[in-house]
Amino acid sequence: MSLAERHIPDRLTNPLQRALKSWEALLLVVAVTVFIINSLSSPYFLDAWNLSDATFNFTEKAMIAFAMALLIISGEIDLSVASIIALASTAMGAAVQFGAGTTEIVLIGLLVGLICGAFNGGLVTVLGLPSIVVTIGTMSLFRGISYIVLGDQAYGGYPRSFAFFGQGYVWWVISFEIVLFFVLAAAFWVLLHKTNFGRSVYAIGNNPTAALFSGIRVQRVKFILFMLTGLMAGVAAVCLTSRLGSTRPSIAVGWELEVVTMVVLGGINILGGSGSIPGVVIAAFVMGMVTFGFGLLNVPGIVMSIFIGLLLIGVIALPRLWSMFIARRG
Amino acid sequence: MEQSPDPVISLSSITKTFPGVKALSEVQLDLYPGQVTALVGENGAGKSTIVKILTGIYQPNGGAILVDGQEIQFPTAHHASDAGITAIHQETVLFDELSVAENIFIGHTPRGRFGLLDTAEMNRQAQSLLDGIGAQIDPTVRLRDLGIANKHLVAIARALSIDARVVIMDEPTAALSHKEIAELYELVEKLKAQGKAILFISHKFDEIFRIADRYTVFRDGQFVADGLISEVGEADLVQMMVGRSVEQIFPERKPTVGNEVLKIEDYAHPTEFEDIGFSLKRGEILGFYGLVGAGRSEFMQALFGITRPSSGTCRIDGEEKTIRSPADAIANGIVYVPEDRGKQGAVIGLPIFQNVTLPSLGKTSRNGFIRMAKEYGLAREYTSRLDLRAASLDQDVGTLSGGNQQKVVIAKWLATQPKVIILDEPTKGIDIGSKAAVHEFMSELAAQGLAVIMVSSEIPEVLGMSDRVIVMREGRMVAELEGEDLTPETLVRNAAGIEKA
Amino acid sequence: EGAQEAAEELGNVEIIYTGPTDTTAEGQIEVINALIAQRVDAIAVSANDTDALVPVLQRAMDRGITVISWDSGVAEEGRELHLNPSSNPLIGNMIVQLAAEHLPDGGDVAVLSATTTSTNQNIWIEEMTAVLPNYPGINVVGTVYGNDLADDSYREAIGLMQSHPDLRAIIAPTSVGIVAAAQAVADAGMIGQVNVTGLGLPSEMAGHIDSGASQSFAIWNPIDLGYAATMLAYNLSTDVAEAEPGASVPMGRMGELVLDETNSGAMADPFVYDASNVHDFADIF
Amino acid sequence: MVKQLTSARETILFAAILAILVLVTTRFPGFIAPGNLIDVFNDTSPLIILALGQMAVILTRCIDLSVAANLALTGMIVATLNSVNPDLPIVFIPILAVLIGAALGAINGILVWKLEIPPIVVTLGTMTIFRGIIFVISDGNWINAHEMSPAFTALPRAIFLGLPVLSWFAIVIMVASYVVITRTPLGRAFFAVGGNPHAAVYTGISIGKTQFAAFVLSGALAGLTGYLWVARYAVAYVDIAGGFELEVVAACVIGGISIAGGVGSVGGAILGAIFLGIVKNALPVVNISPFWQLAISGSAIIIAVAFNAQSSRTKGRVILKKAEHAT
Ligand SMILES: Nc1ncnc2c1ncn2[C@@H]1O[C@H](COP(=O)(O)OP(=O)(O)OP(=O)(O)O)[C@@H](O)[C@H]1O
Ligand SMILES: Nc1ncnc2c1ncn2[C@@H]1O[C@H](COP(=O)(O)OP(=O)(O)OP(=O)(O)O)[C@@H](O)[C@H]1O
Ligand SMILES: [Mg+2]
Ligand SMILES: [Mg+2]
């Protein structure tokens, strides 16, 4: 055997080159373009308070999107997140009726989110059911429980201090929510990209069997991811409830699809296995800016959604069309 | 060569590139009617790639395919089969949820009234095809209910269901038992007699010399030589393949057996195996022989914590341990190199270095946080020890050839520094050069005091490597052979359940 | 249309008419945020949710924007005044009266509402329940919700007829529900036996009046409503009037809006449509 | 063997449906009157038609979340056409609806086939785009009963041999689906592509083309349902059938069609749809508070799926002779 050392380099392309060609770079270009178009088309766009108000369009959804990104990378999905918000919010409202203070309310919101996540996770990992189906079921179930509890009523009367989470400002125009958004973005970035846990999420998403054969506790990791997603839905429920100051069972209807759209736009492979947190962060800004920009032009929401749909397909389709075009010419 | 007829099919200057890899570079290949051409080459030489080009699955980047002297193109698999080319592929490419007959005829099912599919006719034809190759399979059962060997027979029947002039067999014997291999040889003779051109790909030299008329050698995606088998010797062929001579296939070993590391008693499973017990010492290589489907893999997977045994005890270094998951097994120093590399071994989609460090993340991280430099270091150490061939360590394992993927999987386990390593068919589908490396490595591991369990269906490998052999049949241990008793005859007799004459 | 009419009359007013993607409070908040950002002078909102809009509307008022709600109201602290198309007790009374008129001997009546959270629906049903004792013989057997979706409302209406064989009338105080219920009655072959009534638009109901599925229904004039809301918003933001209990705020050709202790007032009485007049209005709204 | 497994799954579902019927009957005997059962079937027909289209898509490992939006858009287009041009012969309307729906489905199919964008992403996108287009076409306005021609609204409710035409549409499509799925190369290709896409390429089946065909089929059926829906409820607006796509997917999954592709049967899809249809129709009849409905149907989906998974769990291979006889 010729042991003339065959040297294998660590990398062929350097990381910077790779970053420039990445999905995140493309998204960043989209984000900057949207920002420029917005500031040119409306005189109201470049205003600190207005921009601050605009962040509420996406912060809560993005918090869930971070956890959902991990879940989707691992090859699962949770369509019940919006319903978890409804149930968590209902539980918080009920707690208020029993005289709970702000701390208790928040804890109850988070706990209910965690329990709902564990319920989904249990059905998926213990009974081995496909998550897309399980969470279509729990999507009806969780919101259904809110309807049973509340019916046509609403819970209100949240304590004044509770309003801080959704309406408070940390400094000048910097709201509590946007700070929380960045803190969570950083935390999820570390979790996914810098820890063993994150690595096992990728391994599971690419090949669950081989991951299991490599000693990764696949079911446990998935269970934790479902709980994490539930917990983040709980966090979003706290913020949203605080921002609305009241709870109705119809709270956050349709958010699950917006969250998934955000995740996919962020470059997370819906089939699992790849994607990054910075992508999701940029996608959140793009979606927030687009809706706010259209809002300033008084475009009806439904027309706005055409654009979001086109963006979702276009951002994936254009690079592929481009490379097909190049291939045909070359 | 002058007296041979014109080739049925002739490939010239075929080039095929994948992103970052030139799999084939200007290779040529000719197939003659009524003759078997063996295509040999190391792992990653491009054998399967040329098969896929011939069957319309890949499109070449350059070169020409000539059928009867006419240039032709195969944009899809249909075009190739219309041109009379059929193949048994290296991977079993079948449909678990469809019936055997549907698998055989999918794509060209007989039609009945109104152009609708004629199921009865299809089942009849399937039955006669299966009978023709001596397979006792009911064409109406669902494929998922068949064992792996039978699946392979279905794949062969499928290839024969097309009335072809060219039959390609990419490692057809890898999953078959002796009896089935013998029947396959008969089949090849029959096809030859019908004047079909046959391309035969195998890493087993005894096979090649037994059935091939011609040979073509590829090395690293390039054409090296071709000619008549009768005019070359085994050593020449190996020399052409690896570009060097490989003298001795099994390393000489002086086993220095230490104290007992693993003791298994009464392992049983409700449906797969029962009454399994043995002990294993440091520095020992224990072979597991049996026909395919004897339940060896099932037992090994139970030992590794993938499935749970219904009863039995496992002692490691004298201490009783309960292994509930692969993570437990790894923690206790037992690791398993699975048989199904693509599904259970490599995490395709992740780069090589991440595959290698996956079970050792505890070592390359601090408090759960990853340290890249350590990861690359560990990956480099073990992949270079196995002489991996890759462009870079952050390349996706999916872009490696089968043999090189296997090396990554073995490297992954060695990096955990285990006490007991279980290798399930470690050289299945690996070329002769890498095979020797794996064997050498195995004996090195044993010499370093590691206990090795090797599951193998190849008698020379079992005999050449093992200190002791356990034979399994139908989920039970039927013999434990050592020293004098260890002969090809005793192995086959016990595995097949033939009474002593 | 009515808002445009008012804008033309006033001359110096620009109307921005917009709405969210879907009918949720969160969507409306995004729209209101965009309006605040454009520093509009006044926002007139018909709310999807009584309470949820309060914080954002308070922020609008903090930034000097006049906020009124109309049709479907916002809780008191979230707006300066609320314009009811008609007084709630009047509507509650009207819808049951429409049913009773055609049931001289009394009988079973059911309510088909929109969603469980629609503020106005719930108030009307409450008011209706309050005046029920004045209609002896009228027996309300249940309330179901069609979620303002044609198919759900249709299915609920069919369900009502099945589970209450003696049902004589369906009251649907929602324009989606009344159409779906009328269609369901027609399809079930119950015309003449079950009368559909409630609140609907002449353009949508004309066919069902003709078929007899509905004898009569009521509605206010939506053009007047848009006109009045615009006038009120204008008058408040130009400080022509103050919104306080007991005050009256002018609303152009619609007269004046007299505010009660919750700062809300009613525009006009609902108008009843039947076979005699429905076609005169079907082309207008 | 194939028959045994599928029929076992379907039998359980069938038993569940019977159990619900019995339960409802104890509280409301009129529910199982033949006339009422016909009504329930008729009411479930759109779901059955859509579930059969969705089944083809799911078999090929895709999912079509745009069916409800396709339905609404096609419905709006044919209703607009009818109101503008009431003299257009009625026979053209369903044909036109099928063509429009198929064209919309083809958009999904092309994106999946040619650009290889994951189907869930494609249909999530087209779902919002289609709804948006309805708004643009209609300017947010409704098309009401009196704007449609009498023939337009009468067709689905016309009675033929004791059944409404809407039901007949469903029955014809059930039979046609059965033939296509079990007896044509296309049907076989659906299973092949979903069961093992890699192997499908090796047998000369184009994955992309087969998926394209499934999307076109699903789109065509959604388009047809669009007309039937609009005509039946005599109204067309932006939000019709909002959220119905999830119900369609749920029907398929309850019917034992594996979301992972390659496994399922026409009978399963139909029973799954009927199961949901009966639950939906029974709840208002037995006077369960409307606030309970959502939770009950959610639980039903979870229980049905758990049941299904349990009954189809593979035993694995049996090596021991002893065990072979025991099973
Ligand atoms: N789809 C692919 N993408 C990228 N590279 C590929 C792909 N398929 C094959 N290759 C590369 O092409 C080369 C030839 O591979 P091929 O599978 O033809 O080898 P082989 O001779 O059949 O080897 P083995 O004996 O291991 O089966 C290898 O270097 C492999 O990494
Ligand atoms: N019908 C089947 N369906 C799926 N996988 C199968 C089937 N039959 C066999 N296999 C897989 O093929 C492999 C070989 O089967 P088995 O374990 O029975 O044989 P063995 O005695 O280990 O022989 P060998 O290791 O030589 O193949 C196992 O990994 C098993 O999981
Ligand atoms: Mg190969
Ligand atoms: Mg094995």
PDB file of N, CA and C in Angstrom, chain D residues 176-241:
ATOM      1  N   ALA D 176     -63.841   6.655 -10.714  1.00  0.00           N
ATOM      2  CA  ALA D 176     -62.755   6.978 -11.643  1.00  0.00           C
ATOM      3  C   ALA D 176     -61.407   6.919 -10.916  1.00  0.00           C
ATOM      4  N   SER D 177     -61.353   7.432  -9.692  1.00  0.00           N
ATOM      5  CA  SER D 177     -60.098   7.407  -8.939  1.00  0.00           C
ATOM      6  C   SER D 177     -59.656   5.976  -8.703  1.00  0.00           C
ATOM      7  N   TYR D 178     -60.631   5.130  -8.389  1.00  0.00           N
ATOM      8  CA  TYR D 178     -60.279   3.741  -8.115  1.00  0.00           C
ATOM      9  C   TYR D 178     -59.610   3.123  -9.342  1.00  0.00           C
ATOM     10  N   VAL D 179     -60.208   3.373 -10.514  1.00  0.00           N
ATOM     11  CA  VAL D 179     -59.641   2.797 -11.737  1.00  0.00           C
ATOM     12  C   VAL D 179     -58.255   3.377 -12.003  1.00  0.00           C
ATOM     13  N   VAL D 180     -58.136   4.700 -11.881  1.00  0.00           N
ATOM     14  CA  VAL D 180     -56.843   5.334 -12.177  1.00  0.00           C
ATOM     15  C   VAL D 180     -55.767   4.824 -11.215  1.00  0.00           C
ATOM     16  N   ILE D 181     -56.102   4.751  -9.948  1.00  0.00           N
ATOM     17  CA  ILE D 181     -55.087   4.400  -8.959  1.00  0.00           C
ATOM     18  C   ILE D 181     -54.679   2.932  -9.072  1.00  0.00           C
ATOM     19  N   THR D 182     -55.646   2.042  -9.304  1.00  0.00           N
ATOM     20  CA  THR D 182     -55.278   0.626  -9.270  1.00  0.00           C
ATOM     21  C   THR D 182     -54.979   0.036 -10.641  1.00  0.00           C
ATOM     22  N   ARG D 183     -55.486   0.647 -11.696  1.00  0.00           N
ATOM     23  CA  ARG D 183     -55.403  -0.049 -12.971  1.00  0.00           C
ATOM     24  C   ARG D 183     -54.682   0.707 -14.080  1.00  0.00           C
ATOM     25  N   THR D 184     -54.022   1.787 -13.775  1.00  0.00           N
ATOM     26  CA  THR D 184     -53.305   2.471 -14.860  1.00  0.00           C
ATOM     27  C   THR D 184     -51.841   2.663 -14.475  1.00  0.00           C
ATOM     28  N   PRO D 185     -50.988   2.799 -15.475  1.00  0.00           N
ATOM     29  CA  PRO D 185     -49.572   3.048 -15.185  1.00  0.00           C
ATOM     30  C   PRO D 185     -49.384   4.301 -14.337  1.00  0.00           C
ATOM     31  N   LEU D 186     -50.238   5.314 -14.548  1.00  0.00           N
ATOM     32  CA  LEU D 186     -50.092   6.539 -13.765  1.00  0.00           C
ATOM     33  C   LEU D 186     -50.295   6.257 -12.280  1.00  0.00           C
ATOM     34  N   GLY D 187     -51.346   5.469 -11.982  1.00  0.00           N
ATOM     35  CA  GLY D 187     -51.611   5.130 -10.586  1.00  0.00           C
ATOM     36  C   GLY D 187     -50.431   4.387  -9.980  1.00  0.00           C
ATOM     37  N   ARG D 188     -49.904   3.439 -10.732  1.00  0.00           N
ATOM     38  CA  ARG D 188     -48.739   2.685 -10.267  1.00  0.00           C
ATOM     39  C   ARG D 188     -47.566   3.628 -10.034  1.00  0.00           C
ATOM     40  N   ALA D 189     -47.438   4.597 -10.943  1.00  0.00           N
ATOM     41  CA  ALA D 189     -46.334   5.546 -10.826  1.00  0.00           C
ATOM     42  C   ALA D 189     -46.460   6.385  -9.552  1.00  0.00           C
ATOM     43  N   PHE D 190     -47.697   6.745  -9.172  1.00  0.00           N
ATOM     44  CA  PHE D 190     -47.878   7.507  -7.922  1.00  0.00           C
ATOM     45  C   PHE D 190     -47.264   6.743  -6.758  1.00  0.00           C
ATOM     46  N   PHE D 191     -47.593   5.448  -6.676  1.00  0.00           N
ATOM     47  CA  PHE D 191     -47.070   4.635  -5.572  1.00  0.00           C
ATOM     48  C   PHE D 191     -45.550   4.508  -5.669  1.00  0.00           C
ATOM     49  N   ALA D 192     -45.056   4.301  -6.905  1.00  0.00           N
ATOM     50  CA  ALA D 192     -43.618   4.090  -7.080  1.00  0.00           C
ATOM     51  C   ALA D 192     -42.832   5.330  -6.664  1.00  0.00           C
ATOM     52  N   VAL D 193     -43.277   6.473  -7.133  1.00  0.00           N
ATOM     53  CA  VAL D 193     -42.550   7.707  -6.846  1.00  0.00           C
ATOM     54  C   VAL D 193     -42.553   8.010  -5.351  1.00  0.00           C
ATOM     55  N   GLY D 194     -43.698   7.738  -4.706  1.00  0.00           N
ATOM     56  CA  GLY D 194     -43.757   8.001  -3.272  1.00  0.00           C
ATOM     57  C   GLY D 194     -43.055   6.934  -2.462  1.00  0.00           C
ATOM     58  N   GLY D 195     -43.151   5.688  -2.916  1.00  0.00           N
ATOM     59  CA  GLY D 195     -42.568   4.589  -2.143  1.00  0.00           C
ATOM     60  C   GLY D 195     -41.060   4.600  -2.172  1.00  0.00           C
ATOM     61  N   ASN D 196     -40.479   4.886  -3.325  1.00  0.00           N
ATOM     62  CA  ASN D 196     -39.020   4.894  -3.445  1.00  0.00           C
ATOM     63  C   ASN D 196     -38.627   5.691  -4.686  1.00  0.00           C
ATOM     64  N   PRO D 197     -38.524   7.016  -4.508  1.00  0.00           N
ATOM     65  CA  PRO D 197     -38.272   7.881  -5.658  1.00  0.00           C
ATOM     66  C   PRO D 197     -36.984   7.509  -6.388  1.00  0.00           C
ATOM     67  N   HIS D 198     -35.993   7.121  -5.620  1.00  0.00           N
ATOM     68  CA  HIS D 198     -34.714   6.743  -6.166  1.00  0.00           C
ATOM     69  C   HIS D 198     -34.902   5.582  -7.147  1.00  0.00           C
ATOM     70  N   ALA D 199     -35.633   4.583  -6.692  1.00  0.00           N
ATOM     71  CA  ALA D 199     -35.858   3.413  -7.539  1.00  0.00           C
ATOM     72  C   ALA D 199     -36.737   3.760  -8.727  1.00  0.00           C
ATOM     73  N   ALA D 200     -37.633   4.720  -8.563  1.00  0.00           N
ATOM     74  CA  ALA D 200     -38.518   5.082  -9.669  1.00  0.00           C
ATOM     75  C   ALA D 200     -37.704   5.555 -10.861  1.00  0.00           C
ATOM     76  N   VAL D 201     -36.667   6.325 -10.597  1.00  0.00           N
ATOM     77  CA  VAL D 201     -35.810   6.810 -11.685  1.00  0.00           C
ATOM     78  C   VAL D 201     -35.212   5.620 -12.431  1.00  0.00           C
ATOM     79  N   TYR D 202     -34.809   4.615 -11.676  1.00  0.00           N
ATOM     80  CA  TYR D 202     -34.178   3.454 -12.283  1.00  0.00           C
ATOM     81  C   TYR D 202     -35.143   2.658 -13.150  1.00  0.00           C
ATOM     82  N   THR D 203     -36.455   2.810 -12.899  1.00  0.00           N
ATOM     83  CA  THR D 203     -37.397   2.072 -13.727  1.00  0.00           C
ATOM     84  C   THR D 203     -37.945   2.956 -14.839  1.00  0.00           C
ATOM     85  N   GLY D 204     -37.344   4.117 -15.013  1.00  0.00           N
ATOM     86  CA  GLY D 204     -37.733   4.965 -16.128  1.00  0.00           C
ATOM     87  C   GLY D 204     -38.940   5.843 -15.850  1.00  0.00           C
ATOM     88  N   ILE D 205     -39.396   5.871 -14.587  1.00  0.00           N
ATOM     89  CA  ILE D 205     -40.509   6.752 -14.251  1.00  0.00           C
ATOM     90  C   ILE D 205     -39.921   8.102 -13.874  1.00  0.00           C
ATOM     91  N   SER D 206     -40.442   9.165 -14.465  1.00  0.00           N
ATOM     92  CA  SER D 206     -39.944  10.486 -14.104  1.00  0.00           C
ATOM     93  C   SER D 206     -40.658  10.952 -12.838  1.00  0.00           C
ATOM     94  N   ILE D 207     -39.874  11.230 -11.800  1.00  0.00           N
ATOM     95  CA  ILE D 207     -40.467  11.675 -10.536  1.00  0.00           C
ATOM     96  C   ILE D 207     -41.224  12.980 -10.755  1.00  0.00           C
ATOM     97  N   GLY D 208     -40.541  13.919 -11.402  1.00  0.00           N
ATOM     98  CA  GLY D 208     -41.126  15.242 -11.596  1.00  0.00           C
ATOM     99  C   GLY D 208     -42.430  15.184 -12.371  1.00  0.00           C
ATOM    100  N   LYS D 209     -42.424  14.423 -13.451  1.00  0.00           N
ATOM    101  CA  LYS D 209     -43.628  14.363 -14.281  1.00  0.00           C
ATOM    102  C   LYS D 209     -44.787  13.745 -13.513  1.00  0.00           C
ATOM    103  N   THR D 210     -44.478  12.712 -12.738  1.00  0.00           N
ATOM    104  CA  THR D 210     -45.537  12.053 -11.976  1.00  0.00           C
ATOM    105  C   THR D 210     -46.108  13.005 -10.930  1.00  0.00           C
ATOM    106  N   GLN D 211     -45.222  13.736 -10.255  1.00  0.00           N
ATOM    107  CA  GLN D 211     -45.703  14.696  -9.261  1.00  0.00           C
ATOM    108  C   GLN D 211     -46.517  15.792  -9.941  1.00  0.00           C
ATOM    109  N   PHE D 212     -46.038  16.209 -11.109  1.00  0.00           N
ATOM    110  CA  PHE D 212     -46.772  17.205 -11.881  1.00  0.00           C
ATOM    111  C   PHE D 212     -48.185  16.697 -12.163  1.00  0.00           C
ATOM    112  N   ALA D 213     -48.265  15.443 -12.615  1.00  0.00           N
ATOM    113  CA  ALA D 213     -49.575  14.869 -12.920  1.00  0.00           C
ATOM    114  C   ALA D 213     -50.465  14.863 -11.686  1.00  0.00           C
ATOM    115  N   ALA D 214     -49.880  14.534 -10.534  1.00  0.00           N
ATOM    116  CA  ALA D 214     -50.679  14.495  -9.301  1.00  0.00           C
ATOM    117  C   ALA D 214     -51.207  15.890  -8.966  1.00  0.00           C
ATOM    118  N   PHE D 215     -50.370  16.894  -9.146  1.00  0.00           N
ATOM    119  CA  PHE D 215     -50.823  18.256  -8.839  1.00  0.00           C
ATOM    120  C   PHE D 215     -51.905  18.712  -9.808  1.00  0.00           C
ATOM    121  N   VAL D 216     -51.756  18.346 -11.062  1.00  0.00           N
ATOM    122  CA  VAL D 216     -52.773  18.724 -12.040  1.00  0.00           C
ATOM    123  C   VAL D 216     -54.098  18.050 -11.682  1.00  0.00           C
ATOM    124  N   LEU D 217     -54.008  16.779 -11.305  1.00  0.00           N
ATOM    125  CA  LEU D 217     -55.217  16.044 -10.921  1.00  0.00           C
ATOM    126  C   LEU D 217     -55.879  16.708  -9.717  1.00  0.00           C
ATOM    127  N   SER D 218     -55.065  16.974  -8.710  1.00  0.00           N
ATOM    128  CA  SER D 218     -55.597  17.600  -7.500  1.00  0.00           C
ATOM    129  C   SER D 218     -56.191  18.965  -7.826  1.00  0.00           C
ATOM    130  N   GLY D 219     -55.495  19.718  -8.699  1.00  0.00           N
ATOM    131  CA  GLY D 219     -55.995  21.033  -9.084  1.00  0.00           C
ATOM    132  C   GLY D 219     -57.305  20.931  -9.836  1.00  0.00           C
ATOM    133  N   ALA D 220     -57.388  19.966 -10.758  1.00  0.00           N
ATOM    134  CA  ALA D 220     -58.605  19.817 -11.551  1.00  0.00           C
ATOM    135  C   ALA D 220     -59.789  19.512 -10.643  1.00  0.00           C
ATOM    136  N   LEU D 221     -59.564  18.611  -9.673  1.00  0.00           N
ATOM    137  CA  LEU D 221     -60.653  18.258  -8.759  1.00  0.00           C
ATOM    138  C   LEU D 221     -61.008  19.454  -7.872  1.00  0.00           C
ATOM    139  N   ALA D 222     -59.990  20.210  -7.454  1.00  0.00           N
ATOM    140  CA  ALA D 222     -60.269  21.406  -6.645  1.00  0.00           C
ATOM    141  C   ALA D 222     -61.078  22.404  -7.462  1.00  0.00           C
ATOM    142  N   GLY D 223     -60.729  22.553  -8.751  1.00  0.00           N
ATOM    143  CA  GLY D 223     -61.467  23.480  -9.603  1.00  0.00           C
ATOM    144  C   GLY D 223     -62.918  23.067  -9.739  1.00  0.00           C
ATOM    145  N   LEU D 224     -63.134  21.781  -9.990  1.00  0.00           N
ATOM    146  CA  LEU D 224     -64.502  21.281 -10.109  1.00  0.00           C
ATOM    147  C   LEU D 224     -65.271  21.564  -8.820  1.00  0.00           C
ATOM    148  N   THR D 225     -64.620  21.240  -7.684  1.00  0.00           N
ATOM    149  CA  THR D 225     -65.258  21.490  -6.397  1.00  0.00           C
ATOM    150  C   THR D 225     -65.543  22.978  -6.224  1.00  0.00           C
ATOM    151  N   GLY D 226     -64.673  23.807  -6.796  1.00  0.00           N
ATOM    152  CA  GLY D 226     -64.887  25.253  -6.714  1.00  0.00           C
ATOM    153  C   GLY D 226     -66.231  25.644  -7.303  1.00  0.00           C
ATOM    154  N   TYR D 227     -66.514  25.110  -8.472  1.00  0.00           N
ATOM    155  CA  TYR D 227     -67.806  25.423  -9.075  1.00  0.00           C
ATOM    156  C   TYR D 227     -68.942  24.873  -8.209  1.00  0.00           C
ATOM    157  N   LEU D 228     -68.803  23.581  -7.822  1.00  0.00           N
ATOM    158  CA  LEU D 228     -69.891  22.938  -7.073  1.00  0.00           C
ATOM    159  C   LEU D 228     -70.171  23.707  -5.781  1.00  0.00           C
ATOM    160  N   TRP D 229     -69.101  24.121  -5.135  1.00  0.00           N
ATOM    161  CA  TRP D 229     -69.202  24.822  -3.855  1.00  0.00           C
ATOM    162  C   TRP D 229     -69.946  26.140  -4.022  1.00  0.00           C
ATOM    163  N   VAL D 230     -69.463  26.933  -4.992  1.00  0.00           N
ATOM    164  CA  VAL D 230     -70.045  28.256  -5.209  1.00  0.00           C
ATOM    165  C   VAL D 230     -71.510  28.129  -5.610  1.00  0.00           C
ATOM    166  N   ALA D 231     -71.794  27.134  -6.444  1.00  0.00           N
ATOM    167  CA  ALA D 231     -73.174  26.965  -6.890  1.00  0.00           C
ATOM    168  C   ALA D 231     -74.052  26.490  -5.735  1.00  0.00           C
ATOM    169  N   ARG D 232     -73.490  25.619  -4.898  1.00  0.00           N
ATOM    170  CA  ARG D 232     -74.299  25.051  -3.833  1.00  0.00           C
ATOM    171  C   ARG D 232     -74.643  26.099  -2.784  1.00  0.00           C
ATOM    172  N   TYR D 233     -73.648  26.873  -2.395  1.00  0.00           N
ATOM    173  CA  TYR D 233     -73.915  27.882  -1.372  1.00  0.00           C
ATOM    174  C   TYR D 233     -74.348  29.199  -1.985  1.00  0.00           C
ATOM    175  N   ALA D 234     -74.389  29.243  -3.330  1.00  0.00           N
ATOM    176  CA  ALA D 234     -74.887  30.404  -4.063  1.00  0.00           C
ATOM    177  C   ALA D 234     -74.216  31.695  -3.637  1.00  0.00           C
ATOM    178  N   VAL D 235     -72.927  31.616  -3.371  1.00  0.00           N
ATOM    179  CA  VAL D 235     -72.203  32.836  -3.038  1.00  0.00           C
ATOM    180  C   VAL D 235     -70.721  32.592  -3.305  1.00  0.00           C
ATOM    181  N   ALA D 236     -70.033  33.622  -3.790  1.00  0.00           N
ATOM    182  CA  ALA D 236     -68.584  33.523  -3.996  1.00  0.00           C
ATOM    183  C   ALA D 236     -67.932  34.748  -3.398  1.00  0.00           C
ATOM    184  N   TYR D 237     -66.932  34.537  -2.571  1.00  0.00           N
ATOM    185  CA  TYR D 237     -66.148  35.664  -2.037  1.00  0.00           C
ATOM    186  C   TYR D 237     -64.761  35.166  -1.671  1.00  0.00           C
ATOM    187  N   VAL D 238     -63.933  36.083  -1.217  1.00  0.00           N
ATOM    188  CA  VAL D 238     -62.511  35.757  -1.014  1.00  0.00           C
ATOM    189  C   VAL D 238     -62.292  34.572  -0.083  1.00  0.00           C
ATOM    190  N   ASP D 239     -63.040  34.525   1.005  1.00  0.00           N
ATOM    191  CA  ASP D 239     -62.689  33.589   2.065  1.00  0.00           C
ATOM    192  C   ASP D 239     -63.375  32.236   1.999  1.00  0.00           C
ATOM    193  N   ILE D 240     -64.085  31.921   0.912  1.00  0.00           N
ATOM    194  CA  ILE D 240     -64.807  30.646   0.957  1.00  0.00           C
ATOM    195  C   ILE D 240     -63.825  29.495   1.130  1.00  0.00           C
ATOM    196  N   ALA D 241     -64.266  28.510   1.880  1.00  0.00           N
ATOM    197  CA  ALA D 241     -63.466  27.309   2.157  1.00  0.00           C
ATOM    198  C   ALA D 241     -62.135  27.655   2.816  1.00  0.00           C
TER     199      ALA D 241
END
